[in-house]
mmCIF file with all atom_site columns, C-alpha atoms in Angstrom:
data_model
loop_
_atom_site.group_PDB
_atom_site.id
_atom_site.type_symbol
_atom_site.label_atom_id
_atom_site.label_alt_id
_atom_site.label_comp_id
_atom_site.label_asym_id
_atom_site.label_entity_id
_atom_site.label_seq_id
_atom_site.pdbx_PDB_ins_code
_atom_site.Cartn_x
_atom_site.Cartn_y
_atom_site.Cartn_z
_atom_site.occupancy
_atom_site.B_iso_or_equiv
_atom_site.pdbx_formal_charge
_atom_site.auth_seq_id
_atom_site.auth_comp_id
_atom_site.auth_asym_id
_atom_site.auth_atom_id
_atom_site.pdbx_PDB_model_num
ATOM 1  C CA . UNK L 1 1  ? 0.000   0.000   0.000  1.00 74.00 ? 160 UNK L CA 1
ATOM 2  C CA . UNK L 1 2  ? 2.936   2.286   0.933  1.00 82.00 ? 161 UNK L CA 1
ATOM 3  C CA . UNK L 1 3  ? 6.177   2.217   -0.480 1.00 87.00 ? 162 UNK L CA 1
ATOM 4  C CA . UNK L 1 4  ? 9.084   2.037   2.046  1.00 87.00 ? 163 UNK L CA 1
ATOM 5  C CA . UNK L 1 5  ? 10.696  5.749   1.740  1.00 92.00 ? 164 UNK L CA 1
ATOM 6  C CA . UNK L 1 6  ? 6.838   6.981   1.833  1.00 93.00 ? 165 UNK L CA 1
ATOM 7  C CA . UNK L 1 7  ? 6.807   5.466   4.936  1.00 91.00 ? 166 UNK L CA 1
ATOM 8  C CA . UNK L 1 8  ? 10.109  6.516   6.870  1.00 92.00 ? 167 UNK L CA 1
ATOM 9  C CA . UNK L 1 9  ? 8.972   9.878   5.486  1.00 94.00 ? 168 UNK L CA 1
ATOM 10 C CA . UNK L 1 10 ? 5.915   9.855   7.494  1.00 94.00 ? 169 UNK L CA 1
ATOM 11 C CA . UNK L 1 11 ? 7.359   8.221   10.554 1.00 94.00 ? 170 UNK L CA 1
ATOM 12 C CA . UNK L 1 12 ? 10.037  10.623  10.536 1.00 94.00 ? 171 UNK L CA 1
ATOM 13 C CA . UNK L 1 13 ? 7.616   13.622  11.079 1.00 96.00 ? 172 UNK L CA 1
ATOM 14 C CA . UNK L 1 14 ? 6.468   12.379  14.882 1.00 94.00 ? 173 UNK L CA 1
ATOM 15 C CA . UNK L 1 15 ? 9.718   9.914   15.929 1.00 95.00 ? 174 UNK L CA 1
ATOM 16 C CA . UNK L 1 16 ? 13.249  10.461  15.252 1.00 95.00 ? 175 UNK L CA 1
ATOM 17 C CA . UNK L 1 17 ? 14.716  7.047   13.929 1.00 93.00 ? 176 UNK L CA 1
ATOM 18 C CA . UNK L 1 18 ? 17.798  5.868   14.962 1.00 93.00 ? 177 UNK L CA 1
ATOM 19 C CA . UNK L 1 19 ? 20.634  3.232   13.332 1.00 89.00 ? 178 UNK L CA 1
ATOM 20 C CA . UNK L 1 20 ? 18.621  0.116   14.053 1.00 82.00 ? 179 UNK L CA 1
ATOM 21 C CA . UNK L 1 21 ? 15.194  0.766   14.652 1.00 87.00 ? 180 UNK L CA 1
ATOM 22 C CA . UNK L 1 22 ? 12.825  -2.170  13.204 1.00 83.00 ? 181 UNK L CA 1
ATOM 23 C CA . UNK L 1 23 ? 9.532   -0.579  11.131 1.00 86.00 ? 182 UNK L CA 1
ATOM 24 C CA . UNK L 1 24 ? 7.504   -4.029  11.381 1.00 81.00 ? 183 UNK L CA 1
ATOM 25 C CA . UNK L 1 25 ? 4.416   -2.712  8.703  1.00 80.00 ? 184 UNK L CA 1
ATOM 26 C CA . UNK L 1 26 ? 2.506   -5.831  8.210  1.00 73.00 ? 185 UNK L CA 1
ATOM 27 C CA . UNK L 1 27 ? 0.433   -6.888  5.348  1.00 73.00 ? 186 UNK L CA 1
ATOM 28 C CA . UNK L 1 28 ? -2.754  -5.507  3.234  1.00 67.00 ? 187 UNK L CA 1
ATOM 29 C CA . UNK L 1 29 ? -5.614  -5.646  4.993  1.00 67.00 ? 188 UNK L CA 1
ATOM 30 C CA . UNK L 1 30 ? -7.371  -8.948  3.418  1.00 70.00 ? 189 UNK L CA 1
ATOM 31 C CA . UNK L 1 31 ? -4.480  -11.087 3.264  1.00 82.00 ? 190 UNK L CA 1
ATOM 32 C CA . UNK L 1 32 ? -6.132  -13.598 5.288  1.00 84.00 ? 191 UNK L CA 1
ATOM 33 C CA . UNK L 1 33 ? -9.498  -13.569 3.119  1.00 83.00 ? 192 UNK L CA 1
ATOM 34 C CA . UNK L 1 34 ? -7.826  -14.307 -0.312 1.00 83.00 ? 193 UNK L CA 1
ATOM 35 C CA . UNK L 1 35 ? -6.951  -17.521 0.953  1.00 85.00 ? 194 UNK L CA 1
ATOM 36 C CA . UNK L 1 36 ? -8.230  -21.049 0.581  1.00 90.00 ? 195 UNK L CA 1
ATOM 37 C CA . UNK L 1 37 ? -9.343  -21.934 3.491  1.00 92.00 ? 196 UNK L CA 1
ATOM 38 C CA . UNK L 1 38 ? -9.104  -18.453 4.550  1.00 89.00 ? 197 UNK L CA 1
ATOM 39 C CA . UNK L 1 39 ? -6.838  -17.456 7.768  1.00 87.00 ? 198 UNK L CA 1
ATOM 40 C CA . UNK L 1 40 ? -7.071  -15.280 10.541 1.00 86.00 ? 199 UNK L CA 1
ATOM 41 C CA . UNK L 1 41 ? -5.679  -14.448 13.729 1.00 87.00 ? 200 UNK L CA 1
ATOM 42 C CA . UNK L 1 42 ? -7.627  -15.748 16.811 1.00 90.00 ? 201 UNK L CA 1
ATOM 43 C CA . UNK L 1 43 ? -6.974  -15.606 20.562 1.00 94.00 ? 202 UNK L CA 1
ATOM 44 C CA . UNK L 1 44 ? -4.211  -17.356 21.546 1.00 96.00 ? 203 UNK L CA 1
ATOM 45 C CA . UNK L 1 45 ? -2.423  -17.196 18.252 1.00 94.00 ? 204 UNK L CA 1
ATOM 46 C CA . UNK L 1 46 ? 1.476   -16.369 19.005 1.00 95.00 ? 205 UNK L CA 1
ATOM 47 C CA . UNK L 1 47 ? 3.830   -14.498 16.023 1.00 90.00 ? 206 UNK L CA 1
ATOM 48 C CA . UNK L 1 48 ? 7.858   -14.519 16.072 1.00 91.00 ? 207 UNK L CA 1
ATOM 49 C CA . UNK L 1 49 ? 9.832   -11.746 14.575 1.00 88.00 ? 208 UNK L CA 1
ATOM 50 C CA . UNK L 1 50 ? 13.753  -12.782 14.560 1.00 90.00 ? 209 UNK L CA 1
ATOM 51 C CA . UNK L 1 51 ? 16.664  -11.039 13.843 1.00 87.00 ? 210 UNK L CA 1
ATOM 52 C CA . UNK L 1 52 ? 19.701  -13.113 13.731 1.00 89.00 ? 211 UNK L CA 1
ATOM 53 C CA . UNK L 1 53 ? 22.597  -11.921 16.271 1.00 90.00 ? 212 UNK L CA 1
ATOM 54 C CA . UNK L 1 54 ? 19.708  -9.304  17.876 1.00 87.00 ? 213 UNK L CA 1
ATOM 55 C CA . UNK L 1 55 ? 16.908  -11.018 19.263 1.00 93.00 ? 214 UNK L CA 1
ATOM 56 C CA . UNK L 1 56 ? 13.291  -12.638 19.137 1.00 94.00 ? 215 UNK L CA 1
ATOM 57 C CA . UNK L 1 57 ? 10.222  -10.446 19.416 1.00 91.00 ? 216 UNK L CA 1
ATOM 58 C CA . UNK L 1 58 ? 7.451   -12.970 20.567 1.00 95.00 ? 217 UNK L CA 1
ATOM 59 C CA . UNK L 1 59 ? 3.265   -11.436 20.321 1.00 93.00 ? 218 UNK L CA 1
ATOM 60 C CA . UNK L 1 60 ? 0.518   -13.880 21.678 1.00 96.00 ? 219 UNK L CA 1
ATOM 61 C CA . UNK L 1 61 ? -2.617  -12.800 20.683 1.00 93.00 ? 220 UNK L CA 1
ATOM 62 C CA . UNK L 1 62 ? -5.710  -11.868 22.609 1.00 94.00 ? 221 UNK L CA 1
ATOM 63 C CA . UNK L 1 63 ? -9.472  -11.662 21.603 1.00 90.00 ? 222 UNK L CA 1
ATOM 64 C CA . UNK L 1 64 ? -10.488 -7.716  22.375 1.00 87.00 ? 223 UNK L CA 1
ATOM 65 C CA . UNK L 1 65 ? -13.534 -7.912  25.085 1.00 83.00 ? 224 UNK L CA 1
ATOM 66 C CA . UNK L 1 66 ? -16.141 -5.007  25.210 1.00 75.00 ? 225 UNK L CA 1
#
């Protein structure tokens, strides 16, 4: 949807980034519907991010509750 210097542009103009900082920006919204069976995050669900010599960034997912 956004290209990647569109991007550090607009972060740029509320953060300053530093050597090193990670922009995780996911994936189109819909990914998860174009598939066969389609796929979708639930509660529970747990994500990795890796980054060899740095460190593992581990989410678990929870269900929002009104």
């Amino acid at each position: 949807m956004f290209n990647v210097p569109y991007l550090l542009s607009f972060l740029s103009r509320t953060i300053t980034l530093q050597r090193g900082d990670i922009i995780s920006s996911g994936t189109l919204f819909g990914v998860g519907m174009g598939r066969n069976p389609q796929v979708w995050l639930k509660d529970g669900d747990v994500t990795e991010i890796a980054i060899e010599n740095i460190g593992l960034l581990t989410t678990t997912y929870q269900a929002e509750t009104d």
